[in-house]
Amino acid sequence: MSAKTSTIAVEGKSIDLPIREGTIGPSVVDIAALYKNSGMFTYDPGFTSTASCESQITYIDGDEGVLLYRGYPIEQLAEHGDFLETCYLLLYGELPTASQKADFDYRVTRHTMVHEQMLRFFQGFRRDAHPMAVMVASVGALSAFYHDSTDISDPQQRMIASMRMIAKMPTLAAMAYKYSVGQPFMYPKNNLDYTANFLHMCFAVPCEEYTSNPVLARALDRIFILHADHEQNASTSTVRLAGSSGANPFACIAAGIACLWGPAHGGANEAALKMLEEIGTPERIPQYIAKAKDKNDPFRLMGFGHRVYKNYDPRAKIMQRTTHEVLNELGIKDDPLLDVAMELERIALHDEYFIEKKLYPNIDFYSGITLKAMGFPTSMFTVLFALARTVGWIAQWKEMIEDPSQKIGRPRQLYTGAPKRDYVPIAQRA
Ligand code: CMC
């Protein structure tokens, strides 16, 4: 136990609480014994001041705009690495050697197919189902197909389940897309790398040859790296909470996908693009800025603001560069959405309201424009986020299962409902 303590006074009684220090970032006051010693809980809706776990995976300094995976800056990983290397790093804690990388790529690649029966499962959906609805259901359904990797007490099964999910997410995501457009599913091609194979499964058709554009494949791979993990965000915390009860990993990841879907989280990329389309031209921006600032209007600038980043989201900077690269490669000289986005960003960054509240563009601000230019429909944006975040969810889930101090997650509450009262028979109720 740390020698440092913090003392708090609860109704006149002084209680010492240990302080625990991380390698970097804020220390924490360990309040685990507070209830036992004071009879009181702490109250922190939205966990704005609460660390829910100890973790060695991802570090964010929101004030400085820093994001590290296992200590490595996101900028360096996005510039020099590839997505599967990032997956290895997040799962195992170190960058792979060349032979470890080759072995990992091989193992992931051998799991890309899904059980043939899953095809029938897909056919039960309406064609106009939101692909995130299809993903929640189909990833949850993996636990009905892969019984040999659902025993969470077996490290070997945990690793196979992890490989399966990293490998099968692109297949399921592409199937969700193909189903929505009424095209046949394309089987994975294991001679392609992870991202090129995903583009193939999305955009190839059986009657024509398809070769993915390497610039777009590299850009999408980088987008996956940027989304791979983000410490204890809402969906990751959901995965950990679901996993803390001993639920199987496929069910836990399905829970994470459900949480990611919301517009305050992963759904923001879809919402941001819709907002840019609705704004339409730079002249209409001031009216939307005014709406965003109006306390009586629920409208928010989608793709702006973040719970942790009170500075420019480092992922957004890389994303903005990637957007320009992709539009350039596709020969899109004048994209009206990009014009609106750049002008909106410029105005918001100089506006007192946004400066004072430290609202900067987040990763979702530019990702929609890029994905749209690549040919993905808006409804697929959050699916791509889920595909990339799966490795982060799994790494965090594994870390939790392997942590000897882990317990079932069970928050407490401040009860403000009716005190105890007696049942009144229906005939006597007013
Ligand atoms: N537009 C206008 N005002 C905003 C915005 C925005 N996008 N975001 C926050 N604010 C205001 C908010 O009204 C509040 O004002 P006040 O203090 O006067 O009540 C203040 O800023 C603080 O906001 P908050 O809601 O208390 O902050 P939070 O940390 O709970 O919310 C957030 C963070 C990301 C949910 C929020 O900024 C938001 O809704 N942004 C738009 C959605 C979005 O882009 N989400 C993607 C996040 S990044 C990808 C991911 O990790 O999923």
Coordinates of C-alpha atoms and ligand atoms in Angstrom, one line a residue:
M1 CA 0.0 0.0 0.0
S2 CA 1.2 3.5 -0.8
A3 CA 2.7 5.5 2.1
K4 CA 0.8 8.6 1.0
T5 CA -2.7 9.1 2.3
S6 CA -5.5 11.6 2.1
T7 CA -7.6 12.4 5.1
I8 CA -11.2 13.3 4.8
A9 CA -13.6 14.3 7.6
V10 CA -17.0 12.6 7.4
E11 CA -19.4 14.0 10.0
G12 CA -16.6 14.9 12.4
K13 CA -14.8 11.5 12.0
S14 CA -11.4 11.7 10.3
I15 CA -10.7 8.9 7.8
D16 CA -7.4 8.2 6.2
L17 CA -7.6 7.0 2.6
P18 CA -4.6 5.6 0.7
I19 CA -3.3 7.5 -2.4
R20 CA -2.2 5.4 -5.3
E21 CA 0.1 6.7 -7.9
G22 CA 0.2 5.8 -11.6
T23 CA 3.3 6.0 -13.8
I24 CA 2.0 9.2 -15.3
G25 CA -1.2 11.1 -14.9
P26 CA -3.3 12.0 -11.8
S27 CA -3.0 9.9 -8.7
V28 CA -6.2 8.4 -7.2
V29 CA -7.6 8.4 -3.7
D30 CA -8.5 4.8 -2.9
I31 CA -12.0 5.0 -1.4
A32 CA -12.7 1.2 -1.3
A33 CA -12.8 1.2 2.5
L34 CA -14.8 4.5 2.8
Y35 CA -18.2 2.8 3.2
K36 CA -16.9 0.4 5.8
N37 CA -15.4 3.3 7.8
S38 CA -18.0 6.0 7.4
G39 CA -21.3 4.4 6.2
M40 CA -21.2 6.7 3.2
F41 CA -20.9 6.2 -0.5
T42 CA -19.3 8.7 -2.9
Y43 CA -21.5 10.3 -5.6
D44 CA -20.1 10.9 -9.1
P45 CA -22.7 10.6 -11.9
G46 CA -21.0 10.0 -15.2
F47 CA -17.8 9.1 -13.3
T48 CA -16.2 12.5 -14.0
S49 CA -13.8 12.0 -11.0
T50 CA -13.8 8.3 -10.6
A51 CA -11.2 5.8 -11.8
S52 CA -13.1 2.5 -12.2
C53 CA -10.0 0.2 -12.6
E54 CA -6.2 0.0 -12.8
S55 CA -5.0 -0.4 -16.4
Q56 CA -1.7 -0.5 -18.3
I57 CA -3.2 -0.2 -21.8
T58 CA -4.0 3.3 -22.9
Y59 CA -3.1 6.7 -21.5
I60 CA -4.7 10.0 -22.3
D61 CA -3.7 13.5 -21.2
G62 CA -6.7 15.5 -22.1
D63 CA -5.2 18.9 -21.3
E64 CA -2.2 18.3 -23.5
G65 CA -3.9 16.3 -26.2
V66 CA -1.8 13.2 -25.7
L67 CA -2.9 9.6 -26.5
L68 CA -0.5 6.7 -25.9
Y69 CA -1.1 3.0 -26.6
R70 CA 1.1 1.0 -24.2
G71 CA 3.3 4.1 -24.0
Y72 CA 3.6 4.8 -27.7
P73 CA 2.2 8.1 -29.1
I74 CA -0.7 7.6 -31.4
E75 CA 1.0 9.9 -34.0
Q76 CA 4.0 7.4 -34.3
L77 CA 1.8 4.3 -34.5
A78 CA -0.5 5.9 -37.1
E79 CA 2.5 7.1 -39.2
H80 CA 4.7 4.0 -39.0
G81 CA 2.6 1.0 -38.0
D82 CA -0.3 -1.0 -39.3
F83 CA -3.5 -1.9 -37.6
L84 CA -2.6 -5.5 -36.8
E85 CA 0.6 -4.4 -35.2
T86 CA -1.5 -2.1 -33.0
C87 CA -3.7 -5.0 -32.2
Y88 CA -0.7 -7.0 -31.1
L89 CA 0.6 -4.1 -29.0
L90 CA -2.7 -3.5 -27.3
L91 CA -3.2 -7.2 -26.5
Y92 CA 0.3 -8.2 -25.5
G93 CA 1.8 -4.9 -24.3
E94 CA 4.8 -4.8 -26.6
L95 CA 5.4 -4.2 -30.3
P96 CA 5.9 -7.5 -32.1
T97 CA 9.2 -8.7 -33.6
A98 CA 9.0 -9.5 -37.3
S99 CA 8.3 -13.2 -36.6
Q100 CA 5.8 -12.5 -33.9
K101 CA 4.0 -10.1 -36.3
A102 CA 4.0 -12.7 -39.1
D103 CA 2.6 -15.3 -36.8
F104 CA -0.1 -13.0 -35.4
D105 CA -1.2 -11.9 -38.9
Y106 CA -1.3 -15.5 -39.9
R107 CA -3.4 -16.5 -36.9
V108 CA -5.9 -13.6 -37.3
T109 CA -6.2 -14.3 -41.0
R110 CA -7.1 -18.0 -40.4
H111 CA -10.1 -16.9 -38.4
T112 CA -11.7 -14.5 -41.0
M113 CA -14.5 -16.7 -42.1
V114 CA -17.7 -17.0 -40.1
H115 CA -19.8 -20.1 -39.6
E116 CA -21.8 -20.7 -42.7
Q117 CA -25.0 -20.8 -40.6
M118 CA -24.5 -17.1 -39.8
L119 CA -25.6 -16.3 -43.4
R120 CA -29.1 -17.5 -42.5
F121 CA -29.0 -15.5 -39.3
F122 CA -28.4 -12.4 -41.4
Q123 CA -31.2 -13.2 -43.8
G124 CA -33.7 -12.8 -40.9
F125 CA -33.1 -9.0 -40.8
R126 CA -35.0 -6.4 -42.8
R127 CA -32.9 -4.9 -45.6
D128 CA -33.3 -1.5 -44.1
A129 CA -32.1 -2.5 -40.6
H130 CA -29.4 -0.2 -39.3
P131 CA -26.1 -2.0 -39.6
M132 CA -25.4 -1.3 -36.0
A133 CA -28.5 -3.3 -35.0
V134 CA -27.2 -6.1 -37.2
M135 CA -23.8 -5.9 -35.5
V136 CA -25.1 -6.0 -32.0
A137 CA -27.1 -9.1 -32.9
S138 CA -24.6 -10.9 -35.0
V139 CA -21.6 -10.4 -32.6
G140 CA -23.8 -11.5 -29.7
A141 CA -24.8 -14.5 -31.8
L142 CA -21.1 -15.6 -32.2
S143 CA -21.4 -17.0 -28.7
A144 CA -24.0 -19.4 -30.1
F145 CA -21.6 -20.6 -32.7
Y146 CA -18.1 -20.8 -31.0
H147 CA -18.8 -22.8 -27.9
D148 CA -15.1 -23.8 -27.7
S149 CA -14.0 -20.3 -26.8
T150 CA -16.5 -19.1 -24.2
D151 CA -14.9 -20.6 -21.1
I152 CA -13.4 -17.4 -19.7
S153 CA -11.4 -19.2 -17.0
D154 CA -9.2 -20.8 -19.7
P155 CA -6.4 -18.5 -21.1
Q156 CA -6.2 -20.5 -24.3
Q157 CA -10.0 -20.0 -25.0
R158 CA -9.7 -16.3 -24.1
M159 CA -7.0 -15.9 -26.7
I160 CA -8.9 -17.8 -29.4
A161 CA -12.0 -15.8 -28.7
S162 CA -9.9 -12.6 -29.0
M163 CA -8.5 -13.7 -32.3
R164 CA -11.9 -14.7 -33.6
M165 CA -13.4 -11.4 -32.8
I166 CA -10.5 -9.3 -34.4
A167 CA -10.7 -11.5 -37.5
K168 CA -14.5 -11.8 -37.8
M169 CA -15.5 -8.2 -37.2
P170 CA -14.5 -7.1 -40.7
T171 CA -16.4 -10.1 -42.2
L172 CA -19.5 -9.3 -40.2
A173 CA -19.3 -5.6 -40.8
A174 CA -19.0 -6.2 -44.6
M175 CA -21.9 -8.6 -44.5
A176 CA -24.0 -6.0 -42.7
Y177 CA -23.2 -3.6 -45.5
K178 CA -23.7 -6.1 -48.4
Y179 CA -27.0 -7.1 -46.9
S180 CA -28.2 -3.5 -46.7
V181 CA -27.5 -3.0 -50.4
G182 CA -28.8 -6.3 -51.6
Q183 CA -25.5 -7.7 -52.9
P184 CA -24.1 -11.2 -52.3
F185 CA -21.8 -11.6 -49.3
M186 CA -18.1 -11.8 -50.4
Y187 CA -16.0 -14.4 -48.6
P188 CA -12.8 -13.1 -47.1
K189 CA -9.6 -13.4 -49.2
N190 CA -6.8 -14.4 -46.9
N191 CA -4.0 -13.4 -49.3
L192 CA -5.0 -9.8 -48.7
D193 CA -4.0 -7.8 -45.7
Y194 CA -6.6 -7.0 -43.0
T195 CA -7.8 -3.7 -44.4
A196 CA -7.5 -4.5 -48.1
N197 CA -9.5 -7.7 -47.4
F198 CA -12.2 -5.6 -45.6
L199 CA -12.5 -3.2 -48.6
H200 CA -12.7 -6.3 -50.9
M201 CA -15.5 -7.8 -48.8
C202 CA -17.4 -4.5 -48.9
F203 CA -16.9 -3.3 -52.5
A204 CA -16.1 -6.4 -54.6
V205 CA -18.9 -8.3 -56.4
P206 CA -18.6 -11.9 -57.6
C207 CA -18.9 -11.0 -61.3
E208 CA -16.0 -8.5 -61.5
E209 CA -12.3 -8.3 -60.6
Y210 CA -11.7 -5.9 -57.7
T211 CA -8.4 -4.4 -56.5
S212 CA -8.5 -2.0 -53.6
N213 CA -6.8 1.3 -53.9
P214 CA -3.6 1.1 -51.7
V215 CA -3.8 4.8 -50.7
L216 CA -7.4 4.3 -49.5
A217 CA -6.5 1.0 -47.8
R218 CA -3.6 2.6 -46.0
A219 CA -5.9 5.6 -44.9
L220 CA -8.6 3.2 -43.6
D221 CA -5.9 1.2 -41.8
R222 CA -4.8 4.4 -40.1
I223 CA -8.4 5.2 -39.2
F224 CA -8.6 1.8 -37.5
I225 CA -5.4 2.5 -35.6
L226 CA -6.8 5.9 -34.4
H227 CA -10.0 4.1 -33.1
A228 CA -8.3 1.0 -31.6
D229 CA -8.6 2.0 -27.9
H230 CA -9.4 5.0 -25.8
E231 CA -9.1 3.8 -22.1
Q232 CA -12.2 3.8 -20.0
N233 CA -14.8 5.4 -22.3
A234 CA -18.5 4.4 -22.1
S235 CA -18.4 1.4 -24.4
T236 CA -15.2 0.0 -22.9
S237 CA -16.6 0.5 -19.4
T238 CA -19.7 -1.4 -20.6
V239 CA -17.6 -4.3 -21.8
R240 CA -15.7 -4.4 -18.5
L241 CA -18.9 -4.3 -16.5
A242 CA -20.6 -7.0 -18.6
G243 CA -17.4 -9.1 -18.4
S244 CA -17.2 -8.6 -14.6
S245 CA -20.1 -10.9 -14.1
G246 CA -18.4 -13.7 -16.0
A247 CA -20.4 -13.2 -19.3
N248 CA -18.7 -14.7 -22.4
P249 CA -16.5 -12.4 -24.5
F250 CA -18.8 -12.3 -27.5
A251 CA -21.7 -11.2 -25.4
C252 CA -19.5 -8.5 -23.7
I253 CA -18.4 -7.1 -27.1
A254 CA -22.0 -7.0 -28.2
A255 CA -22.8 -4.9 -25.1
G256 CA -19.9 -2.6 -26.0
I257 CA -21.3 -2.2 -29.6
A258 CA -24.7 -1.3 -28.2
C259 CA -23.2 1.4 -26.1
L260 CA -21.0 2.7 -28.9
W261 CA -24.1 3.2 -31.1
G262 CA -25.3 6.3 -29.1
P263 CA -24.7 9.7 -30.7
A264 CA -22.7 11.0 -27.8
H265 CA -20.2 8.3 -28.4
G266 CA -19.5 6.3 -31.6
G267 CA -22.7 7.5 -33.3
A268 CA -21.2 11.0 -33.4
N269 CA -19.4 10.3 -36.7
E270 CA -22.8 9.6 -38.4
A271 CA -24.4 12.6 -36.6
A272 CA -21.5 14.9 -37.6
L273 CA -21.8 14.1 -41.3
K274 CA -25.6 14.6 -41.2
M275 CA -25.0 17.9 -39.5
L276 CA -22.5 19.1 -42.1
E277 CA -25.0 18.1 -44.8
E278 CA -27.8 19.9 -43.0
I279 CA -25.7 23.1 -42.7
G280 CA -24.9 22.7 -46.4
T281 CA -23.0 26.0 -47.1
P282 CA -20.5 28.0 -45.1
E283 CA -23.0 31.0 -45.0
R284 CA -25.4 29.0 -42.8
I285 CA -22.7 28.2 -40.2
P286 CA -23.4 31.2 -37.9
Q287 CA -27.0 30.1 -37.4
Y288 CA -25.8 26.6 -36.3
I289 CA -23.2 28.1 -34.0
A290 CA -25.9 30.2 -32.4
K291 CA -28.1 27.1 -31.9
A292 CA -25.2 25.2 -30.3
K293 CA -24.8 28.1 -27.8
D294 CA -28.5 28.5 -27.0
K295 CA -29.2 26.9 -23.6
N296 CA -32.8 26.4 -24.6
D297 CA -31.9 24.4 -27.8
P298 CA -30.7 20.8 -27.3
F299 CA -28.6 21.1 -30.5
R300 CA -24.9 20.5 -30.1
L301 CA -22.1 20.7 -32.7
M302 CA -21.5 17.0 -33.4
G303 CA -17.9 16.1 -33.6
F304 CA -17.0 18.8 -31.1
G305 CA -16.1 18.4 -27.4
H306 CA -14.9 15.5 -25.4
R307 CA -15.2 14.3 -21.8
V308 CA -11.4 14.0 -21.5
Y309 CA -9.8 16.2 -24.2
K310 CA -9.8 19.8 -23.3
N311 CA -7.4 20.4 -26.1
Y312 CA -7.4 19.4 -29.8
D313 CA -8.0 15.7 -30.0
P314 CA -4.7 14.3 -31.3
R315 CA -6.7 11.8 -33.4
A316 CA -8.6 14.6 -35.1
K317 CA -5.3 16.1 -36.3
I318 CA -4.3 12.9 -38.0
M319 CA -7.8 12.4 -39.2
Q320 CA -7.9 15.8 -40.8
R321 CA -4.6 15.0 -42.7
T322 CA -6.0 11.7 -43.8
T323 CA -9.2 13.3 -45.1
H324 CA -7.1 15.6 -47.4
E325 CA -5.0 12.6 -48.5
V326 CA -8.1 10.6 -49.4
L327 CA -9.9 13.4 -51.2
N328 CA -6.7 14.2 -53.1
E329 CA -6.3 10.5 -54.2
L330 CA -9.9 10.4 -55.3
G331 CA -9.5 13.7 -57.3
I332 CA -12.2 15.4 -55.2
K333 CA -11.0 19.0 -55.5
D334 CA -14.0 20.8 -54.1
D335 CA -16.0 19.0 -51.5
P336 CA -18.7 21.2 -50.2
L337 CA -18.9 19.2 -46.9
L338 CA -15.1 19.7 -46.4
D339 CA -15.6 23.4 -47.0
V340 CA -18.3 23.6 -44.4
A341 CA -16.3 21.5 -42.0
M342 CA -13.1 23.6 -42.3
E343 CA -15.0 26.9 -42.0
L344 CA -17.0 25.5 -39.0
E345 CA -13.8 24.5 -37.3
R346 CA -12.2 27.9 -38.0
I347 CA -15.2 29.8 -36.6
A348 CA -15.7 27.5 -33.6
L349 CA -12.0 27.7 -32.6
H350 CA -12.3 31.5 -32.4
D351 CA -15.6 31.7 -30.7
E352 CA -15.7 32.7 -27.0
Y353 CA -18.2 30.0 -26.1
F354 CA -16.1 27.1 -27.5
I355 CA -12.8 28.6 -26.2
E356 CA -14.2 29.0 -22.7
K357 CA -15.7 25.5 -22.6
K358 CA -12.6 24.0 -24.3
L359 CA -14.6 22.5 -27.1
Y360 CA -12.3 21.3 -29.9
P361 CA -13.0 19.1 -32.9
N362 CA -12.8 15.4 -31.9
I363 CA -12.0 12.4 -34.1
D364 CA -15.6 12.2 -35.4
F365 CA -15.5 15.6 -37.0
Y366 CA -13.5 14.6 -40.0
S367 CA -13.9 10.8 -40.1
G368 CA -17.4 11.0 -41.7
I369 CA -16.2 13.0 -44.7
T370 CA -13.3 10.6 -45.3
L371 CA -15.5 7.4 -45.0
K372 CA -18.1 8.9 -47.3
A373 CA -15.5 9.7 -49.9
M374 CA -14.3 6.1 -49.7
G375 CA -17.8 4.9 -50.6
F376 CA -19.3 4.0 -47.2
P377 CA -22.8 5.0 -46.5
T378 CA -23.4 7.1 -43.4
S379 CA -25.0 4.2 -41.5
M380 CA -21.8 2.2 -41.7
F381 CA -19.6 4.8 -40.0
T382 CA -20.2 3.6 -36.4
V383 CA -19.8 0.0 -37.6
L384 CA -16.3 0.9 -38.7
F385 CA -15.6 2.5 -35.3
A386 CA -16.9 -0.8 -33.7
L387 CA -14.7 -2.9 -36.0
A388 CA -11.6 -1.0 -34.9
R389 CA -12.5 -0.6 -31.3
T390 CA -13.0 -4.4 -30.9
V391 CA -9.3 -4.9 -30.1
G392 CA -9.4 -2.3 -27.4
W393 CA -12.5 -3.8 -25.9
I394 CA -10.9 -7.2 -25.9
A395 CA -7.6 -6.0 -24.5
Q396 CA -9.4 -4.3 -21.7
W397 CA -11.7 -7.3 -21.1
K398 CA -8.7 -9.6 -20.9
E399 CA -6.8 -7.3 -18.5
M400 CA -9.9 -7.2 -16.3
I401 CA -10.3 -11.0 -16.3
E402 CA -6.6 -11.5 -15.5
D403 CA -6.6 -8.9 -12.7
P404 CA -6.7 -10.8 -9.4
S405 CA -8.4 -7.9 -7.7
Q406 CA -11.3 -7.8 -10.1
K407 CA -14.8 -8.2 -8.7
I408 CA -18.2 -7.9 -10.2
G409 CA -18.9 -4.2 -11.0
R410 CA -21.7 -3.1 -8.8
P411 CA -22.1 0.7 -8.3
R412 CA -24.1 2.0 -5.4
Q413 CA -26.7 4.8 -5.5
L414 CA -28.2 7.8 -3.6
Y415 CA -31.8 6.7 -3.1
T416 CA -34.3 9.6 -3.4
G417 CA -37.5 7.5 -3.9
A418 CA -40.3 6.9 -1.4
P419 CA -39.4 5.6 2.0
K420 CA -41.0 2.4 3.3
R421 CA -44.8 2.4 3.1
D422 CA -47.6 -0.1 3.3
Y423 CA -49.4 -1.7 0.4
V424 CA -52.9 -0.2 -0.2
P425 CA -55.5 -2.5 -1.7
I426 CA -56.7 -1.2 -5.1
A427 CA -60.3 -0.4 -3.9
Q428 CA -58.9 1.9 -1.2
R429 CA -56.6 4.0 -3.5
A430 CA -57.7 7.5 -4.2
Ligands
CMC1 N1 -21.7 21.7 -28.8 C1 -22.1 22.7 -28.0 N2 -21.9 22.7 -26.7 C2 -21.3 21.7 -26.1 C3 -20.8 20.6 -26.9 C4 -21.1 20.7 -28.3 N3 -20.7 19.7 -29.1 N4 -20.2 19.7 -26.1 C5 -20.3 20.2 -24.8 N5 -20.9 21.4 -24.9 C6 -21.2 22.3 -23.7 C7 -22.3 21.7 -22.9 O1 -23.6 22.3 -23.2 C8 -21.9 22.2 -21.5 O2 -22.3 23.5 -21.3 P1 -22.6 24.1 -19.8 O3 -21.4 23.9 -19.0 O4 -23.0 25.5 -20.1 O5 -23.8 23.3 -19.4 C9 -20.4 22.1 -21.5 O6 -20.0 22.2 -22.9 C10 -19.8 20.8 -21.0 O7 -20.5 19.7 -21.7 P2 -20.9 18.3 -21.0 O8 -22.0 17.7 -21.7 O9 -21.0 18.5 -19.5 O10 -19.6 17.5 -21.2 P3 -19.4 16.0 -21.2 O11 -18.0 15.7 -20.9 O12 -20.4 15.3 -20.4 O13 -19.7 15.6 -22.8 C11 -19.5 15.0 -25.0 C12 -18.8 15.2 -23.7 C13 -18.6 14.3 -26.0 C14 -20.7 13.9 -24.8 C15 -20.1 16.3 -25.6 O14 -19.0 17.2 -25.8 C16 -20.9 16.1 -26.8 O15 -22.1 15.8 -26.7 N6 -20.3 16.3 -28.0 C17 -21.0 16.1 -29.3 C18 -21.0 14.6 -29.6 C19 -19.7 14.1 -30.0 O16 -19.0 14.7 -30.9 N7 -19.3 12.9 -29.4 C20 -18.1 12.2 -29.9 C21 -17.0 12.1 -28.8 S1 -15.5 11.6 -29.4 C22 -15.7 10.0 -30.0 C23 -15.9 9.0 -28.9 O17 -15.1 8.9 -28.0 O18 -17.0 8.4 -28.9

